[in-house]
Coordinates of C-alpha atoms in Angstrom, one line a residue:
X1 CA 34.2 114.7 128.1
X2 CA 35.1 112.4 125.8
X3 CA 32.8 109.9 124.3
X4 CA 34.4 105.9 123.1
X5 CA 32.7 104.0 120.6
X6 CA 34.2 100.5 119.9
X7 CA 34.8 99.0 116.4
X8 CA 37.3 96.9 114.3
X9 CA 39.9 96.9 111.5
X10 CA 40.5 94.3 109.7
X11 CA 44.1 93.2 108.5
X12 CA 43.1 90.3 106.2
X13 CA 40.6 87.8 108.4
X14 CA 41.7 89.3 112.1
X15 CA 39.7 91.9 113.5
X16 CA 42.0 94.0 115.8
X17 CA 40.3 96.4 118.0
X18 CA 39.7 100.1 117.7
X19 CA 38.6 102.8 120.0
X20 CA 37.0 105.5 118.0
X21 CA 37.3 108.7 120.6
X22 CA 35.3 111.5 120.5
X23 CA 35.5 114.9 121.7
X24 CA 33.3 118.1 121.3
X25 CA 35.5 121.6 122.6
X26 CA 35.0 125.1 122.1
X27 CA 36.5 126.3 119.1
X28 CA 36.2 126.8 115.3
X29 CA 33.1 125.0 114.5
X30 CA 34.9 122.0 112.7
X31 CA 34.8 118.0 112.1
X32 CA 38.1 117.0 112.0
X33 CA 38.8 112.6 112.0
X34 CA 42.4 111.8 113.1
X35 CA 44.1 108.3 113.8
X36 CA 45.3 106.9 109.9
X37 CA 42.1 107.2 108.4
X38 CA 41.9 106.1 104.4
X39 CA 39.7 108.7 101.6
X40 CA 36.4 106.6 103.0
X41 CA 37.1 107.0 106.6
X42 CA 37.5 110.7 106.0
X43 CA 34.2 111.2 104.0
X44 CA 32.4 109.8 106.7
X45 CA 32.5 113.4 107.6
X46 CA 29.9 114.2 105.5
X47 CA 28.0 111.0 105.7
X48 CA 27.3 111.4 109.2
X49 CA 26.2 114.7 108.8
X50 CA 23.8 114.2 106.3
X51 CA 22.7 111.2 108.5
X52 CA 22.1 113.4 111.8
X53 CA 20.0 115.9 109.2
X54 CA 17.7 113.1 108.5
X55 CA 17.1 112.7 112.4
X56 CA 16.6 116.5 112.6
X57 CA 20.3 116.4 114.8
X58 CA 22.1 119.5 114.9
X59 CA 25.9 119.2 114.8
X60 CA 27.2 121.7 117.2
X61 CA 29.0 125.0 116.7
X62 CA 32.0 123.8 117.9
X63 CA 35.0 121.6 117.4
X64 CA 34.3 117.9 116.7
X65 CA 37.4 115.7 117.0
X66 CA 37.1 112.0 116.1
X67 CA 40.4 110.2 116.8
X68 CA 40.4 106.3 116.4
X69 CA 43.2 104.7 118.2
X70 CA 45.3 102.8 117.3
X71 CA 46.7 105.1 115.4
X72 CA 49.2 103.6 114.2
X73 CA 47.1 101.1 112.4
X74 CA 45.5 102.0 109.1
X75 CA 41.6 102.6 109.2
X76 CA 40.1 101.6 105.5
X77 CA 36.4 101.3 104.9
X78 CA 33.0 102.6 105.1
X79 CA 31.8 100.5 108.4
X80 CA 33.7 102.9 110.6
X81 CA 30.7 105.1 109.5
X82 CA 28.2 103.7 112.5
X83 CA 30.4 103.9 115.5
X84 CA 31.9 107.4 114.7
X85 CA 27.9 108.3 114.5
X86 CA 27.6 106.9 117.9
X87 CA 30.8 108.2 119.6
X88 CA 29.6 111.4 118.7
X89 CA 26.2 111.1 119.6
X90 CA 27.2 109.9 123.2
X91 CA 29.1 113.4 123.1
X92 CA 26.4 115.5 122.5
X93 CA 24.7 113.4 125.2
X94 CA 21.7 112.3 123.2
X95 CA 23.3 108.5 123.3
X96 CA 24.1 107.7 126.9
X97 CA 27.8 106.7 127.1
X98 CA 27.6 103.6 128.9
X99 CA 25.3 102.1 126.3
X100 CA 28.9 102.1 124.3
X101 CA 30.8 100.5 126.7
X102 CA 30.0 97.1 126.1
X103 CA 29.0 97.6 122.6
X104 CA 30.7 97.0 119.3
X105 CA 29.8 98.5 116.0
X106 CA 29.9 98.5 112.4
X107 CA 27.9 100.3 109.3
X108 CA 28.1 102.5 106.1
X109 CA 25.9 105.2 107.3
X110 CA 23.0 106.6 104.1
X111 CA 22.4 109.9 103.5
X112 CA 19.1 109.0 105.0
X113 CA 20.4 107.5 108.0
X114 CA 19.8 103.9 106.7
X115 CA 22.5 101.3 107.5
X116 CA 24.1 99.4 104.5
X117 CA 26.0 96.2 105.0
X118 CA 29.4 95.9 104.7
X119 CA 32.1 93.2 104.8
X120 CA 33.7 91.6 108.0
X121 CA 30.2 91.2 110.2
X122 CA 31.6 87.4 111.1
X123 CA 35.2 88.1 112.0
X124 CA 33.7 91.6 113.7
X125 CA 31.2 88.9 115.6
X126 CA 34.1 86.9 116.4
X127 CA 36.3 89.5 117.9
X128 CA 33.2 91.3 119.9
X129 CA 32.5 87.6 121.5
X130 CA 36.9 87.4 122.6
X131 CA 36.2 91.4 124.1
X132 CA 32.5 89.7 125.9
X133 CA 30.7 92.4 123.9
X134 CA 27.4 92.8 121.9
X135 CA 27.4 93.6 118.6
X136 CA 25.4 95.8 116.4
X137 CA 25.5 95.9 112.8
X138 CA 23.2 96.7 109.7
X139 CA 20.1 94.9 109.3
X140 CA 21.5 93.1 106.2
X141 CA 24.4 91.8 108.3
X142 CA 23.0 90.5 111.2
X143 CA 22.1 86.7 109.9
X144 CA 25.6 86.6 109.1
X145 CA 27.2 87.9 112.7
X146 CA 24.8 85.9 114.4
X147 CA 26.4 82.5 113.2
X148 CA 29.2 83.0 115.8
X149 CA 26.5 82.6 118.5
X150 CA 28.8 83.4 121.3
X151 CA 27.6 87.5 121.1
X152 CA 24.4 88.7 121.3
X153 CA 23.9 90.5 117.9
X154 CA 21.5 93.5 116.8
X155 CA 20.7 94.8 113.6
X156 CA 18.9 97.7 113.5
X157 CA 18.1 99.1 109.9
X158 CA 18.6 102.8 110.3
X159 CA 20.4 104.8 112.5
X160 CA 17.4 105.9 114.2
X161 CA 16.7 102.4 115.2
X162 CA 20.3 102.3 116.7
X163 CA 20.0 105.1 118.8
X164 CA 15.8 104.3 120.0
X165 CA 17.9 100.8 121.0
X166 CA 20.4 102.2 123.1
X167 CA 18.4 104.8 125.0
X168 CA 15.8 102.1 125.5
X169 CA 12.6 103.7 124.0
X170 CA 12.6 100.5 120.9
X171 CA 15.4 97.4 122.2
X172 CA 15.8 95.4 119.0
X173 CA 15.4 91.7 118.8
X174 CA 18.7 89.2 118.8
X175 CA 19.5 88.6 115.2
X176 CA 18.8 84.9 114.1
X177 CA 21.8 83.0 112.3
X178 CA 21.1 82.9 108.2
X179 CA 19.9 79.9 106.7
X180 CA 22.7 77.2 106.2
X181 CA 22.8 76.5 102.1
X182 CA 21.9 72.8 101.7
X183 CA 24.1 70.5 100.1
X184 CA 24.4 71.6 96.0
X185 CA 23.7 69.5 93.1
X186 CA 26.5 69.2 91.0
X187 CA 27.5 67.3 87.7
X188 CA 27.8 63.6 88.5
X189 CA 30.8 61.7 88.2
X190 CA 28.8 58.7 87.0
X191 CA 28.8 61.4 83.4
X192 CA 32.8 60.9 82.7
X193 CA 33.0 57.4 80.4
X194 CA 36.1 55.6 80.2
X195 CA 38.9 57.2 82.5
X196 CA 39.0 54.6 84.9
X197 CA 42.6 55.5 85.8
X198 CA 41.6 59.4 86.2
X199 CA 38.1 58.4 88.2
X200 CA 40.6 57.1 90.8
X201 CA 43.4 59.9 90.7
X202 CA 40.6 62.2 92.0
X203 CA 39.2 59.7 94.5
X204 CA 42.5 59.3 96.1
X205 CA 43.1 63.1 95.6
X206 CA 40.1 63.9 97.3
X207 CA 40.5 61.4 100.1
X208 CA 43.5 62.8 101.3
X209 CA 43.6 66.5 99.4
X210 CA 46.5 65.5 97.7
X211 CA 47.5 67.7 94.5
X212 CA 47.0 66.6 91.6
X213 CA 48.2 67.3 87.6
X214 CA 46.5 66.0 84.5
X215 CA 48.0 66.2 81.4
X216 CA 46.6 65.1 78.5
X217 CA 45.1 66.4 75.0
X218 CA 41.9 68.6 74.3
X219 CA 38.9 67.0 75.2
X220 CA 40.2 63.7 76.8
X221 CA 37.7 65.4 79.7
X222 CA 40.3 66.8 82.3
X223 CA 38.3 69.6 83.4
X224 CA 35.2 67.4 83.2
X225 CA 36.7 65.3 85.8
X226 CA 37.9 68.7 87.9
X227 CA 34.5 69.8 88.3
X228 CA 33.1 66.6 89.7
X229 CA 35.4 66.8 92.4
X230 CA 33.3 69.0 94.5
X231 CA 30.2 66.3 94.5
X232 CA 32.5 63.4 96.2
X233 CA 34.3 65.8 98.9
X234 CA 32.1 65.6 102.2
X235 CA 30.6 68.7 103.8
X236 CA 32.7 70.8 105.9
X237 CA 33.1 70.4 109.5
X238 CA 31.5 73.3 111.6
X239 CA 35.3 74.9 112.5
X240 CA 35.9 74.2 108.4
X241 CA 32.5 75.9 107.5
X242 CA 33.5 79.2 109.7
X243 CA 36.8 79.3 108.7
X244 CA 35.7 79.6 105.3
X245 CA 32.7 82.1 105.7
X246 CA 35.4 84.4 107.7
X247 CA 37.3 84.5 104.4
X248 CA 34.0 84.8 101.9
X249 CA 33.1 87.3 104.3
X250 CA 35.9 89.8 104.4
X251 CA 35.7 89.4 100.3
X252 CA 32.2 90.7 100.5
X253 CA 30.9 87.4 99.1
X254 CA 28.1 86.3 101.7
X255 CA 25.0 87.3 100.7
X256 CA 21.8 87.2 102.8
X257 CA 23.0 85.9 106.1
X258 CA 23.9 83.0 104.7
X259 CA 27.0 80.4 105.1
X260 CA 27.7 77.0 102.9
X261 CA 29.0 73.9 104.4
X262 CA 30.0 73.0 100.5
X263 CA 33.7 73.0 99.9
X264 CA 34.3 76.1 97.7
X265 CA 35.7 75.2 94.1
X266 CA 38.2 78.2 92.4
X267 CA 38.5 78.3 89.0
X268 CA 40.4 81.1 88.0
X269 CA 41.4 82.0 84.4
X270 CA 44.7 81.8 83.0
X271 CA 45.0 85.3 82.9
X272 CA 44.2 86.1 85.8
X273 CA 47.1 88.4 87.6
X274 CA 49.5 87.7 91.0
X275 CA 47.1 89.9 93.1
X276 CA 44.0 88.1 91.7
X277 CA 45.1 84.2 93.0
X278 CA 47.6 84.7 95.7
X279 CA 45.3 88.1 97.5
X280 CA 46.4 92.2 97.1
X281 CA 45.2 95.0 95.0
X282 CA 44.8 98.2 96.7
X283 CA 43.2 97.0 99.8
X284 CA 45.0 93.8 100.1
X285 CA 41.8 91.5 99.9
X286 CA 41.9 87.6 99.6
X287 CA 43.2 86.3 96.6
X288 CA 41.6 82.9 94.4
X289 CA 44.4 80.7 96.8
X290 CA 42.2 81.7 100.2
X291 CA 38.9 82.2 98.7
X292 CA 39.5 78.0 97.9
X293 CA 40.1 77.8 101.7
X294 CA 39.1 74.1 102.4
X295 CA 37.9 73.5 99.2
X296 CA 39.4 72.8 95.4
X297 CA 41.3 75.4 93.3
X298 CA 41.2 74.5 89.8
X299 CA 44.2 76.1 87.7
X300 CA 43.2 75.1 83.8
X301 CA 45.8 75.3 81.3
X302 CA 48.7 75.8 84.3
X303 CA 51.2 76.5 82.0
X304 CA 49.1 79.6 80.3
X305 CA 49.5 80.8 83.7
X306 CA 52.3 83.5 84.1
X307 CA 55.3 81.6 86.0
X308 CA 55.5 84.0 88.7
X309 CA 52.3 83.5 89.4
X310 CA 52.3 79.6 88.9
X311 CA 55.7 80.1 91.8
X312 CA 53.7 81.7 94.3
X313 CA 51.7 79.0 94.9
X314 CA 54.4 77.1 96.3
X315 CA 54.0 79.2 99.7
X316 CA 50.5 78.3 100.2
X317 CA 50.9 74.7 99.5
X318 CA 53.9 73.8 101.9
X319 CA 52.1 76.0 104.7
X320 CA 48.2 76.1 104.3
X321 CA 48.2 79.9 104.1
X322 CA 49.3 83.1 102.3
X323 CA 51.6 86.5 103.4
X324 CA 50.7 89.5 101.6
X325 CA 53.0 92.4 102.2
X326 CA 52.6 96.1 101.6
X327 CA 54.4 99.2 103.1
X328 CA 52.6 99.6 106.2
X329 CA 51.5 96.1 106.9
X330 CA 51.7 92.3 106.4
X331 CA 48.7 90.5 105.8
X332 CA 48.1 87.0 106.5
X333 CA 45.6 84.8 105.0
X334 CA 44.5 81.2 104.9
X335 CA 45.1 78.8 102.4
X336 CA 44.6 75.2 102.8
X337 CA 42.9 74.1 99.5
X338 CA 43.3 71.4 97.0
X339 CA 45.3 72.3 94.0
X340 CA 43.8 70.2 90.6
X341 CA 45.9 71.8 87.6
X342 CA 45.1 70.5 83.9
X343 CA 47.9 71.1 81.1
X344 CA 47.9 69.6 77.5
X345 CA 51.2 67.9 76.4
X346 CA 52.4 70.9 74.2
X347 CA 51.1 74.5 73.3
X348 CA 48.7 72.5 70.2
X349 CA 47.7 69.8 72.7
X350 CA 48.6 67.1 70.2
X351 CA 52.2 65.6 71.0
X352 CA 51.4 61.9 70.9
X353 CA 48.4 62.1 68.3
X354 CA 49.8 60.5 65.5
X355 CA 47.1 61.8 63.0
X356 CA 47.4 65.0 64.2
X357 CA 51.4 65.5 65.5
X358 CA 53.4 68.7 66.1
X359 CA 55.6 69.3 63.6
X360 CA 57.9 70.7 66.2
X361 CA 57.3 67.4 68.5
X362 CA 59.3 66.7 70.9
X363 CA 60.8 70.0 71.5
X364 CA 57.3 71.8 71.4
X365 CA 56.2 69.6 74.7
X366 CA 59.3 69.9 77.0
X367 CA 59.2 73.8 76.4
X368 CA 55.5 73.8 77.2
X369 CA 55.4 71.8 80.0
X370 CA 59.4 73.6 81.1
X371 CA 56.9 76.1 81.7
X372 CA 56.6 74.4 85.1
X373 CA 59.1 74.8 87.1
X374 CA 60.6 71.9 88.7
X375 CA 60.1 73.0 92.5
X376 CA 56.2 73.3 91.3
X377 CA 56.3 70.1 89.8
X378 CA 57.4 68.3 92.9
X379 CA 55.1 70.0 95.1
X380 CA 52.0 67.9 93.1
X381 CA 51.6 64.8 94.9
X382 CA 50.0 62.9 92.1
X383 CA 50.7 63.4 88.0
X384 CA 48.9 61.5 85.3
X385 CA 48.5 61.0 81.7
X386 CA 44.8 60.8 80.5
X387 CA 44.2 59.8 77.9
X388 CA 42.1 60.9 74.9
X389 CA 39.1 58.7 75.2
X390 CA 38.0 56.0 71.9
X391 CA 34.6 56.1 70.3
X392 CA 34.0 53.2 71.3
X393 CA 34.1 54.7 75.0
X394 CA 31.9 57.1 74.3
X395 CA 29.2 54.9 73.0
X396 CA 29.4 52.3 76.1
X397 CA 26.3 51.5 77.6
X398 CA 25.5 51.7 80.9
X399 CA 27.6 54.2 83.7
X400 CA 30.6 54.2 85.9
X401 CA 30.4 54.5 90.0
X402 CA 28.3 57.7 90.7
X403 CA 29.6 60.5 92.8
X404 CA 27.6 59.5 95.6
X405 CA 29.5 55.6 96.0
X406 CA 32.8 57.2 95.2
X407 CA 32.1 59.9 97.9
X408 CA 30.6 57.4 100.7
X409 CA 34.3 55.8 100.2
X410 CA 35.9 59.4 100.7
X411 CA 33.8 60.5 103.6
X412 CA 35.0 57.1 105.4
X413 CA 38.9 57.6 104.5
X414 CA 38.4 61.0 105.7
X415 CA 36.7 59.6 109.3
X416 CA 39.6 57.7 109.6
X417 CA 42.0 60.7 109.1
X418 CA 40.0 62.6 111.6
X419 CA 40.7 60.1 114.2
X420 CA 43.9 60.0 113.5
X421 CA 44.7 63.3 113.8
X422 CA 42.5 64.5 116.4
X423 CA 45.2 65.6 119.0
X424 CA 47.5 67.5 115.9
X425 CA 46.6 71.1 115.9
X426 CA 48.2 71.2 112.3
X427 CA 47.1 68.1 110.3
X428 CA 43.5 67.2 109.3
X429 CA 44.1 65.0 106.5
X430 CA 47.0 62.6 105.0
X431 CA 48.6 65.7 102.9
X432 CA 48.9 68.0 106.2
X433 CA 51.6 64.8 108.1
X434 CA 54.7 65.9 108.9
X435 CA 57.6 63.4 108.3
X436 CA 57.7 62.5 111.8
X437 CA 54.1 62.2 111.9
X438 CA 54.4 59.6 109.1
X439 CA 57.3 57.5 110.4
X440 CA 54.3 56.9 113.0
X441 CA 51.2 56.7 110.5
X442 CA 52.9 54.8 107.9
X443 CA 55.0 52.6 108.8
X444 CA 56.0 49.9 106.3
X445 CA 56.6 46.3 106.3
X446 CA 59.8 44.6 104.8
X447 CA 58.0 44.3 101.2
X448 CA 57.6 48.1 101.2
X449 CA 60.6 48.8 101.8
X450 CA 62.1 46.8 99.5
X451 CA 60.1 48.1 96.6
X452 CA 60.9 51.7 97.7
X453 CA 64.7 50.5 97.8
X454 CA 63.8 49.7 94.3
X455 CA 62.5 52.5 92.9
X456 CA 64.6 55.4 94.5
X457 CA 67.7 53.2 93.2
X458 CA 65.8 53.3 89.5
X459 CA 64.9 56.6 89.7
X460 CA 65.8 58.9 92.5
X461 CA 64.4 60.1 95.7
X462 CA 64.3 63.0 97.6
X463 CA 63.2 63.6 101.0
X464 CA 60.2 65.3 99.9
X465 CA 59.7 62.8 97.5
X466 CA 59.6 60.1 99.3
X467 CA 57.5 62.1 101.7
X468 CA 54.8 62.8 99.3
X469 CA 54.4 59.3 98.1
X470 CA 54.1 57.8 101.5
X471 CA 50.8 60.4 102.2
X472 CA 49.5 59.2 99.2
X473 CA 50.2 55.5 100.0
X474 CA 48.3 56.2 103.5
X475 CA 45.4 57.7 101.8
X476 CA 45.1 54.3 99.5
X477 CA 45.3 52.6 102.7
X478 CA 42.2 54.4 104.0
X479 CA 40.4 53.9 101.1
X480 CA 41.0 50.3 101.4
X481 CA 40.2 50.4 105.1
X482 CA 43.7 49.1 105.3
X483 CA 45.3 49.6 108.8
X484 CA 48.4 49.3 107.2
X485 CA 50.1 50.2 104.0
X486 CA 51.2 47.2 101.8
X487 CA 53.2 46.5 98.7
X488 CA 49.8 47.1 96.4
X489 CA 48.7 50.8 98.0
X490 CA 52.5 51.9 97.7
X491 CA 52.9 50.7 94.4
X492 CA 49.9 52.8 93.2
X493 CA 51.3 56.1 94.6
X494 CA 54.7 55.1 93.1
X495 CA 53.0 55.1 89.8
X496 CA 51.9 58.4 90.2
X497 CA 54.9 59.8 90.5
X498 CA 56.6 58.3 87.8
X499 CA 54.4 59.2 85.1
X500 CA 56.7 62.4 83.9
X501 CA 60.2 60.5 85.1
X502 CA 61.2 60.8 88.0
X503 CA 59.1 60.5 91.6
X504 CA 60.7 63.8 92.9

């Protein structure tokens, strides 16, 4: 007889489906697990054995075969430790083996039989609710699975309490969802004096998720205004909120059951290497670019940044999500996020300080900022100069717009964008339109067009280009609660183009 226990491997956020098979012949007494199985697949071996000791199980004198099929695909991590337990207790006929069938599993089995969590529990949920199939998984998962709410979802905290569940002698309770974090406090926006210019580069670049490049010298408060971004974006939707756990799951990064409806906000350091932003490493995991999923990736000092690593984000951005190849597989993750990069003018920061100039000025800057290369530089929809702030500035009473009337504005632009899009599978905001979409979304009067004539004859245009500026010109629309875009919402996201030359 041969006993099948289901489970999953992941390949970045999917959870494909695997039969773990188990058969118990005469023969060498033995405990052999077959089917692609990494180093901690294969010590499960002795994890389960130790396990079964602790429930005063015998393994049998004879030959234990575990094969997990597909087996073709690779089989990496500890939570294949539960249903290999049960595939071979339904084999020795102490689990019954219908209580598998409908039944999906995950767990990193103790010596002692207890159940430690693992990562994956909400795409796991998500795949055992497409197969119509409960799920169990360690008690420390189970708040997490049971966010899907499709799936019933039990979490026993041994293995003991797994197997008195299936043979009916202690059912568990459904797991309850994980408490939802409430909505972060974070710096205020109303803190940033002066900057009036840069308050409304990251309105407009929240409103639509628009990218966005400050340059400017140290301390004229760049990443000040970065990490105020995250107080004016609105909550994520419930699809946005899930998409993102998936991700935080795989990456091990949900603690306690728990999921966040805050946008995420990345800040990785300049040092940080290819695998670490764009996803890889030995077992392929998300990278800074899809941990940001729906949410703000701040890249300080961009051209610190290694220039490979500065290139790959051009994949991400043109397509909302990120290909990670290795021999046997190629990994696909998402990456819809909005990119706020911060650069001073030269490697010393002070290029137009005349107290405190570069003695290599104006060659130090254009190799610092060349840095850059010019297919990156194009992908930013909006690049600004800000400027270090006066005294004077500094010492102003009173305070600017706080983040909570600059975010009332973006919540409404972004209303408008989701009725607007509400039929396009692919676009949620202004940034996602496709030129076609635009021609439709953004049409422009004879004004308009005449001032675009203008500046593509004074400076130069490309497709993309002129692309970009017309989502940015929509977005300034919506903030406006403009139904159309006139001569003073295109001239704005003209200007932020034209900042370092040319709009392309």
């Amino acid at each position: 007889m041969v006993a099948i226990a289901h489970t999953v491997a992941f390949e970045g956020v999917e959870a494909r489906p695997v039969e773990v098979q188990c058969s118990v012949s005469p023969g060498m007494p033995g405990f052999g697990i077959v089917g692609l199985p990494d180093k901690s697949v294969s010590e499960a071996r002795e994890r389960v054995r130790a396990a079964f000791a602790a429930l005063s199980i015998a393994m049998p004198s004879r030959r234990v075969t575990v094969n997990m099929s597909p087996a073709n695909l690779p089989k990496e991590g500890s939570h294949f430790d539960l249903p290999i337990a049960l595939a071979v207790l339904a084999a020795l006929e102490i689990v019954p083996v219908e209580a598998l069938d409908g039944l999906l599993s995950l767990g990193e089995l103790g010596l002692d039989g207890r159940l430690a969590p693992v990562t994956g529990a909400l795409p796991a949920a998500m795949a055992a609710a497409e197969a119509d199939r409960t799920l169990m998984v360690p008690r420390a998962c189970g708040g997490e699975a049971a966010w899907v709410g499709a799936v019933p979802v039990f979490a026993p905290r041994t293995l003991r309490d797994a197997v008195d569940h299936l043979t009916d002698r202690a059912p568990l309770p459904r797991a309850a969802p994980g408490e939802a974090h409430d909505r972060e406090i974070f710096d205020d926006l109303s803190e940033v004096k002066g900057q009036e210019r840069a308050r409304r580069a990251i309105e407009i670049a929240a409103a639509g998720r628009h990218h966005l490049l400050m340059v400017g010298p140290p301390g004229a408060t760049k990443t000040m205004l970065a990490r105020r971004i995250p107080g004016i974006l609105p909550p994520l939707t419930p699809q946005e909120a899930l998409e993102t756990s998936v991700v935080h799951s795989v990456a091990g990064l949900l603690k306690n059951g728990s999921i966040s409806r805050e946008a995420p906000f990345c800040q990785p350091h300049h040092t940080a290497s290819m695998a670490a932003i764009v996803g890889g490493g030995r077992q392929a995991g998300p990278g800074q670019v899809s941990l940001a999923h729906n949410g703000v990736l701040f890249m300080d000092e961009l051209p610190e940044f290694e220039r490979r690593v500065i290139d790959a984000l051009r994949e991400p951005i043109e397509t909302g999500e990120i290909h990670v190849s290795r021999a046997n597989a190629h990994i696909r993750y998402p990456a819809r996020f909005l990119l706020v990069a911060a650069a001073n003018p030269c490697r010393c920061g002070y290029l137009a300080d005349p107290a405190q100039a570069c003695a290599r000025a104006p060659v130090c800057g254009g190799d610092y900022m060349a840095r850059i290369s010019g297919p990156m530089m194009d992908r930013f929809d909006m690049r600004m100069e800000v400027p270090q702030i006066t005294l004077e500035e500094i010492q102003m009473p009173g305070k600017g717009e706080s983040s909570a009337q600059v975010g009332a504005r973006v919540a409404a632009a972004r209303v408008l964008q989701n009725q607007r899009f509400a039929t396009d599978p692919k676009a949620r905001v202004n940034a996602d339109a496709s030129g076609r979409l635009l021609e439709e979304i953004a049409p422009l009067d004879a004004e308009c067009r005449d001032l675009f004539s203008r500046a593509a004859a004074r400076f130069g245009m490309t497709p993309r280009g002129y692309h970009r500026i017309l989502r940015v010109a929509r977005t300034i629309a919506d903030l406006d609660a403009s139904a159309e875009i006139r001569a003073p919402h295109l001239a704005e996201a003209l200007s932020f183009r034209l900042v370092f030359g040319s709009p392309d």
